[in-house]
């Protein structure tokens, strides 16, 4: 059971190391970055997500820690912070954005484990609810969608799927960028 959280710690350490690349930020910048990272990691969905905006949201670790998934972090206003400057805040936000992109590249493949097809694997199907992996997603945003059409390859395995996002937009995504919720 501990393997899951050990892998999460590993992915965070790798992404944090790649984000800082040997930089030594000031204490306030590092603290702000670590709080942002904590929020990002704890905003990941643990359960099936409803596509309706009115529907129940997915359960996240933040629900257990702070009672909500939105987890608006209330930083002190820049005028109230003693040693914090606007450039320090902007630097911490730049680090947080860099971490988010790197961490997604580390974490998302662990959700969509693809094994060699020695045995038949279930294909994605119409009406499957999926998490949409996008390199351009905003920080702490987990896009979800429902598969409306599947496009199998010559070998019969589904390679591309048409997905309807929560806003109603349709897009074609390769299956390796879709993570099915069980």
PDB file of C-alpha atoms in Angstrom:
ATOM      1  CA  UNK A   1       0.000   0.000   0.000  1.00  0.00           C
ATOM      2  CA  UNK A   2       2.897   2.358   0.742  1.00  0.00           C
ATOM      3  CA  UNK A   3       4.147   1.988  -2.819  1.00  0.00           C
ATOM      4  CA  UNK A   4       1.545   4.455  -4.071  1.00  0.00           C
ATOM      5  CA  UNK A   5       2.571   7.338  -1.865  1.00  0.00           C
ATOM      6  CA  UNK A   6       6.278   6.505  -2.296  1.00  0.00           C
ATOM      7  CA  UNK A   7       5.811   6.884  -6.065  1.00  0.00           C
ATOM      8  CA  UNK A   8       4.025  10.195  -5.468  1.00  0.00           C
ATOM      9  CA  UNK A   9       6.926  11.444  -3.334  1.00  0.00           C
ATOM     10  CA  UNK A  10       9.380  10.350  -6.027  1.00  0.00           C
ATOM     11  CA  UNK A  11       7.462  12.189  -8.755  1.00  0.00           C
ATOM     12  CA  UNK A  12       7.328  15.371  -6.637  1.00  0.00           C
ATOM     13  CA  UNK A  13      11.061  15.201  -5.852  1.00  0.00           C
ATOM     14  CA  UNK A  14      11.974  14.680  -9.509  1.00  0.00           C
ATOM     15  CA  UNK A  15       9.755  17.521 -10.673  1.00  0.00           C
ATOM     16  CA  UNK A  16      10.974  19.864  -7.918  1.00  0.00           C
ATOM     17  CA  UNK A  17      14.610  19.100  -8.728  1.00  0.00           C
ATOM     18  CA  UNK A  18      14.004  19.747 -12.423  1.00  0.00           C
ATOM     19  CA  UNK A  19      12.141  22.960 -11.598  1.00  0.00           C
ATOM     20  CA  UNK A  20      14.846  24.482  -9.423  1.00  0.00           C
ATOM     21  CA  UNK A  21      17.778  23.157 -11.522  1.00  0.00           C
ATOM     22  CA  UNK A  22      20.294  23.987  -8.811  1.00  0.00           C
ATOM     23  CA  UNK A  23      18.815  27.421  -8.011  1.00  0.00           C
ATOM     24  CA  UNK A  24      18.775  28.481  -4.364  1.00  0.00           C
ATOM     25  CA  UNK A  25      15.694  30.693  -3.998  1.00  0.00           C
ATOM     26  CA  UNK A  26      15.154  32.865  -0.942  1.00  0.00           C
ATOM     27  CA  UNK A  27      13.287  31.317   1.963  1.00  0.00           C
ATOM     28  CA  UNK A  28      10.013  33.130   1.209  1.00  0.00           C
ATOM     29  CA  UNK A  29      10.103  32.101  -2.456  1.00  0.00           C
ATOM     30  CA  UNK A  30      10.831  28.482  -1.553  1.00  0.00           C
ATOM     31  CA  UNK A  31       8.090  28.419   1.099  1.00  0.00           C
ATOM     32  CA  UNK A  32       5.548  29.861  -1.343  1.00  0.00           C
ATOM     33  CA  UNK A  33       6.605  27.339  -3.989  1.00  0.00           C
ATOM     34  CA  UNK A  34       6.284  24.409  -1.569  1.00  0.00           C
ATOM     35  CA  UNK A  35       2.799  25.541  -0.530  1.00  0.00           C
ATOM     36  CA  UNK A  36       1.780  25.792  -4.207  1.00  0.00           C
ATOM     37  CA  UNK A  37       3.231  22.317  -4.851  1.00  0.00           C
ATOM     38  CA  UNK A  38       1.355  20.911  -1.865  1.00  0.00           C
ATOM     39  CA  UNK A  39      -1.877  22.346  -3.231  1.00  0.00           C
ATOM     40  CA  UNK A  40      -1.197  21.040  -6.755  1.00  0.00           C
ATOM     41  CA  UNK A  41      -0.468  17.510  -5.575  1.00  0.00           C
ATOM     42  CA  UNK A  42      -3.456  17.479  -3.230  1.00  0.00           C
ATOM     43  CA  UNK A  43      -5.869  18.817  -5.872  1.00  0.00           C
ATOM     44  CA  UNK A  44      -5.603  15.648  -7.985  1.00  0.00           C
ATOM     45  CA  UNK A  45      -8.876  13.727  -8.278  1.00  0.00           C
ATOM     46  CA  UNK A  46      -9.100  10.456  -6.360  1.00  0.00           C
ATOM     47  CA  UNK A  47     -12.557   9.424  -7.522  1.00  0.00           C
ATOM     48  CA  UNK A  48     -14.808   9.504 -10.560  1.00  0.00           C
ATOM     49  CA  UNK A  49     -15.675  13.036 -11.662  1.00  0.00           C
ATOM     50  CA  UNK A  50     -19.059  14.296 -12.787  1.00  0.00           C
ATOM     51  CA  UNK A  51     -19.133  16.213 -16.064  1.00  0.00           C
ATOM     52  CA  UNK A  52     -21.952  18.453 -14.868  1.00  0.00           C
ATOM     53  CA  UNK A  53     -20.855  21.677 -13.276  1.00  0.00           C
ATOM     54  CA  UNK A  54     -23.786  21.205 -10.900  1.00  0.00           C
ATOM     55  CA  UNK A  55     -22.788  17.621 -10.115  1.00  0.00           C
ATOM     56  CA  UNK A  56     -20.675  16.511  -7.204  1.00  0.00           C
ATOM     57  CA  UNK A  57     -17.008  17.209  -7.704  1.00  0.00           C
ATOM     58  CA  UNK A  58     -14.338  14.545  -7.508  1.00  0.00           C
ATOM     59  CA  UNK A  59     -12.960  13.729  -4.095  1.00  0.00           C
ATOM     60  CA  UNK A  60      -9.394  15.036  -3.673  1.00  0.00           C
ATOM     61  CA  UNK A  61      -6.842  14.891  -0.842  1.00  0.00           C
ATOM     62  CA  UNK A  62      -7.612  18.591  -0.257  1.00  0.00           C
ATOM     63  CA  UNK A  63     -11.142  17.590   0.814  1.00  0.00           C
ATOM     64  CA  UNK A  64      -9.620  15.709   3.757  1.00  0.00           C
ATOM     65  CA  UNK A  65      -7.011  18.357   4.550  1.00  0.00           C
ATOM     66  CA  UNK A  66      -8.881  21.654   4.174  1.00  0.00           C
ATOM     67  CA  UNK A  67     -12.489  20.663   3.500  1.00  0.00           C
ATOM     68  CA  UNK A  68     -12.648  21.767  -0.153  1.00  0.00           C
ATOM     69  CA  UNK A  69     -10.898  21.010  -3.402  1.00  0.00           C
ATOM     70  CA  UNK A  70     -10.569  24.621  -4.504  1.00  0.00           C
ATOM     71  CA  UNK A  71      -8.169  25.317  -1.680  1.00  0.00           C
ATOM     72  CA  UNK A  72      -7.799  29.009  -2.296  1.00  0.00           C
ATOM     73  CA  UNK A  73      -4.503  29.825  -0.688  1.00  0.00           C
ATOM     74  CA  UNK A  74      -4.713  33.111   1.169  1.00  0.00           C
ATOM     75  CA  UNK A  75      -1.258  34.598   0.932  1.00  0.00           C
ATOM     76  CA  UNK A  76      -0.609  37.828   2.791  1.00  0.00           C
ATOM     77  CA  UNK A  77      -0.951  40.917   0.646  1.00  0.00           C
ATOM     78  CA  UNK A  78       2.354  42.060  -0.741  1.00  0.00           C
ATOM     79  CA  UNK A  79       2.091  45.277   1.267  1.00  0.00           C
ATOM     80  CA  UNK A  80       1.710  43.219   4.488  1.00  0.00           C
ATOM     81  CA  UNK A  81       4.629  40.874   3.862  1.00  0.00           C
ATOM     82  CA  UNK A  82       7.817  42.183   5.456  1.00  0.00           C
ATOM     83  CA  UNK A  83      10.531  40.829   3.194  1.00  0.00           C
ATOM     84  CA  UNK A  84       8.507  39.786   0.168  1.00  0.00           C
ATOM     85  CA  UNK A  85       8.661  41.761  -3.033  1.00  0.00           C
ATOM     86  CA  UNK A  86       6.523  41.499  -6.113  1.00  0.00           C
ATOM     87  CA  UNK A  87       9.437  39.952  -8.007  1.00  0.00           C
ATOM     88  CA  UNK A  88       9.780  37.249  -5.299  1.00  0.00           C
ATOM     89  CA  UNK A  89       6.097  36.426  -5.668  1.00  0.00           C
ATOM     90  CA  UNK A  90       6.345  36.353  -9.466  1.00  0.00           C
ATOM     91  CA  UNK A  91       9.418  34.105  -9.214  1.00  0.00           C
ATOM     92  CA  UNK A  92       7.567  31.673  -6.936  1.00  0.00           C
ATOM     93  CA  UNK A  93       4.620  31.614  -9.366  1.00  0.00           C
ATOM     94  CA  UNK A  94       6.970  30.945 -12.293  1.00  0.00           C
ATOM     95  CA  UNK A  95       8.528  28.077 -10.336  1.00  0.00           C
ATOM     96  CA  UNK A  96       5.044  26.738  -9.494  1.00  0.00           C
ATOM     97  CA  UNK A  97       3.999  26.796 -13.171  1.00  0.00           C
ATOM     98  CA  UNK A  98       7.223  25.044 -14.183  1.00  0.00           C
ATOM     99  CA  UNK A  99       6.716  22.450 -11.450  1.00  0.00           C
ATOM    100  CA  UNK A 100       3.108  21.819 -12.564  1.00  0.00           C
ATOM    101  CA  UNK A 101       4.129  21.084 -16.157  1.00  0.00           C
ATOM    102  CA  UNK A 102       7.016  18.865 -15.113  1.00  0.00           C
ATOM    103  CA  UNK A 103       5.025  17.045 -12.444  1.00  0.00           C
ATOM    104  CA  UNK A 104       2.227  16.258 -14.918  1.00  0.00           C
ATOM    105  CA  UNK A 105       4.814  14.659 -17.206  1.00  0.00           C
ATOM    106  CA  UNK A 106       5.993  12.537 -14.260  1.00  0.00           C
ATOM    107  CA  UNK A 107       2.607  11.740 -12.690  1.00  0.00           C
ATOM    108  CA  UNK A 108       0.130  11.269 -15.537  1.00  0.00           C
ATOM    109  CA  UNK A 109       1.869   8.243 -17.086  1.00  0.00           C
ATOM    110  CA  UNK A 110       1.554   6.459 -13.745  1.00  0.00           C
ATOM    111  CA  UNK A 111      -2.238   6.785 -14.014  1.00  0.00           C
ATOM    112  CA  UNK A 112      -2.383   5.318 -17.508  1.00  0.00           C
ATOM    113  CA  UNK A 113      -0.228   2.255 -17.147  1.00  0.00           C
ATOM    114  CA  UNK A 114       0.128   0.696 -20.558  1.00  0.00           C
ATOM    115  CA  UNK A 115       1.316  -2.875 -20.574  1.00  0.00           C
ATOM    116  CA  UNK A 116       2.449  -4.801 -23.596  1.00  0.00           C
ATOM    117  CA  UNK A 117      -0.484  -6.486 -25.204  1.00  0.00           C
ATOM    118  CA  UNK A 118       0.428 -10.082 -24.413  1.00  0.00           C
ATOM    119  CA  UNK A 119      -3.150 -10.415 -23.238  1.00  0.00           C
ATOM    120  CA  UNK A 120      -6.097  -8.533 -24.687  1.00  0.00           C
ATOM    121  CA  UNK A 121      -6.532  -5.195 -22.918  1.00  0.00           C
ATOM    122  CA  UNK A 122      -9.909  -3.450 -22.749  1.00  0.00           C
ATOM    123  CA  UNK A 123     -10.197  -0.583 -25.225  1.00  0.00           C
ATOM    124  CA  UNK A 124     -11.648   2.798 -24.380  1.00  0.00           C
ATOM    125  CA  UNK A 125     -15.372   2.800 -25.120  1.00  0.00           C
ATOM    126  CA  UNK A 126     -18.084   5.325 -25.857  1.00  0.00           C
ATOM    127  CA  UNK A 127     -19.429   6.942 -22.646  1.00  0.00           C
ATOM    128  CA  UNK A 128     -16.223   6.290 -20.670  1.00  0.00           C
ATOM    129  CA  UNK A 129     -15.396   9.226 -18.386  1.00  0.00           C
ATOM    130  CA  UNK A 130     -11.776  10.220 -18.824  1.00  0.00           C
ATOM    131  CA  UNK A 131      -9.214  12.656 -17.508  1.00  0.00           C
ATOM    132  CA  UNK A 132      -7.726  14.606 -20.431  1.00  0.00           C
ATOM    133  CA  UNK A 133      -3.966  14.979 -20.244  1.00  0.00           C
ATOM    134  CA  UNK A 134      -2.841  18.194 -21.896  1.00  0.00           C
ATOM    135  CA  UNK A 135       0.604  19.765 -21.737  1.00  0.00           C
ATOM    136  CA  UNK A 136      -1.040  23.193 -21.880  1.00  0.00           C
ATOM    137  CA  UNK A 137      -3.465  22.804 -18.978  1.00  0.00           C
ATOM    138  CA  UNK A 138      -3.560  25.590 -16.419  1.00  0.00           C
ATOM    139  CA  UNK A 139      -2.071  24.897 -13.023  1.00  0.00           C
ATOM    140  CA  UNK A 140      -4.307  22.777 -10.759  1.00  0.00           C
ATOM    141  CA  UNK A 141      -6.778  22.192 -13.605  1.00  0.00           C
ATOM    142  CA  UNK A 142      -7.919  18.641 -14.242  1.00  0.00           C
ATOM    143  CA  UNK A 143      -9.887  18.528 -17.499  1.00  0.00           C
ATOM    144  CA  UNK A 144     -12.477  15.813 -17.790  1.00  0.00           C
ATOM    145  CA  UNK A 145     -14.549  14.515 -20.648  1.00  0.00           C
ATOM    146  CA  UNK A 146     -16.756  11.740 -21.989  1.00  0.00           C
ATOM    147  CA  UNK A 147     -15.783   9.660 -24.989  1.00  0.00           C
ATOM    148  CA  UNK A 148     -18.339  10.143 -27.773  1.00  0.00           C
ATOM    149  CA  UNK A 149     -16.624   8.151 -30.531  1.00  0.00           C
ATOM    150  CA  UNK A 150     -13.644   5.810 -30.800  1.00  0.00           C
ATOM    151  CA  UNK A 151     -11.401   5.418 -33.827  1.00  0.00           C
ATOM    152  CA  UNK A 152      -9.621   2.058 -33.926  1.00  0.00           C
ATOM    153  CA  UNK A 153      -6.391   1.485 -35.828  1.00  0.00           C
ATOM    154  CA  UNK A 154      -5.817  -1.215 -38.450  1.00  0.00           C
ATOM    155  CA  UNK A 155      -5.085  -3.707 -35.688  1.00  0.00           C
ATOM    156  CA  UNK A 156      -8.490  -3.124 -34.057  1.00  0.00           C
ATOM    157  CA  UNK A 157      -7.120  -1.346 -30.980  1.00  0.00           C
ATOM    158  CA  UNK A 158      -8.549   2.089 -30.258  1.00  0.00           C
ATOM    159  CA  UNK A 159      -5.828   4.657 -30.964  1.00  0.00           C
ATOM    160  CA  UNK A 160      -7.825   7.919 -31.040  1.00  0.00           C
ATOM    161  CA  UNK A 161     -11.040   8.986 -29.340  1.00  0.00           C
ATOM    162  CA  UNK A 162     -13.399  11.912 -29.749  1.00  0.00           C
ATOM    163  CA  UNK A 163     -14.021  13.469 -26.341  1.00  0.00           C
ATOM    164  CA  UNK A 164     -16.724  15.907 -25.234  1.00  0.00           C
ATOM    165  CA  UNK A 165     -15.379  18.247 -22.569  1.00  0.00           C
ATOM    166  CA  UNK A 166     -17.558  19.642 -19.805  1.00  0.00           C
ATOM    167  CA  UNK A 167     -18.162  22.838 -21.819  1.00  0.00           C
ATOM    168  CA  UNK A 168     -19.533  20.794 -24.732  1.00  0.00           C
ATOM    169  CA  UNK A 169     -16.463  21.170 -26.961  1.00  0.00           C
ATOM    170  CA  UNK A 170     -15.446  18.113 -28.969  1.00  0.00           C
ATOM    171  CA  UNK A 171     -11.824  17.220 -29.528  1.00  0.00           C
ATOM    172  CA  UNK A 172      -9.841  14.294 -30.883  1.00  0.00           C
ATOM    173  CA  UNK A 173      -7.207  12.945 -28.505  1.00  0.00           C
ATOM    174  CA  UNK A 174      -4.819  10.011 -28.741  1.00  0.00           C
ATOM    175  CA  UNK A 175      -5.597   7.291 -26.212  1.00  0.00           C
ATOM    176  CA  UNK A 176      -2.270   7.754 -24.443  1.00  0.00           C
ATOM    177  CA  UNK A 177      -3.482  11.253 -23.446  1.00  0.00           C
ATOM    178  CA  UNK A 178      -6.731   9.936 -21.918  1.00  0.00           C
ATOM    179  CA  UNK A 179      -6.930   8.320 -18.498  1.00  0.00           C
ATOM    180  CA  UNK A 180     -10.065   6.302 -17.851  1.00  0.00           C
ATOM    181  CA  UNK A 181     -11.683   6.484 -14.438  1.00  0.00           C
ATOM    182  CA  UNK A 182     -12.513   3.057 -13.098  1.00  0.00           C
TER     183      UNK A 182
END
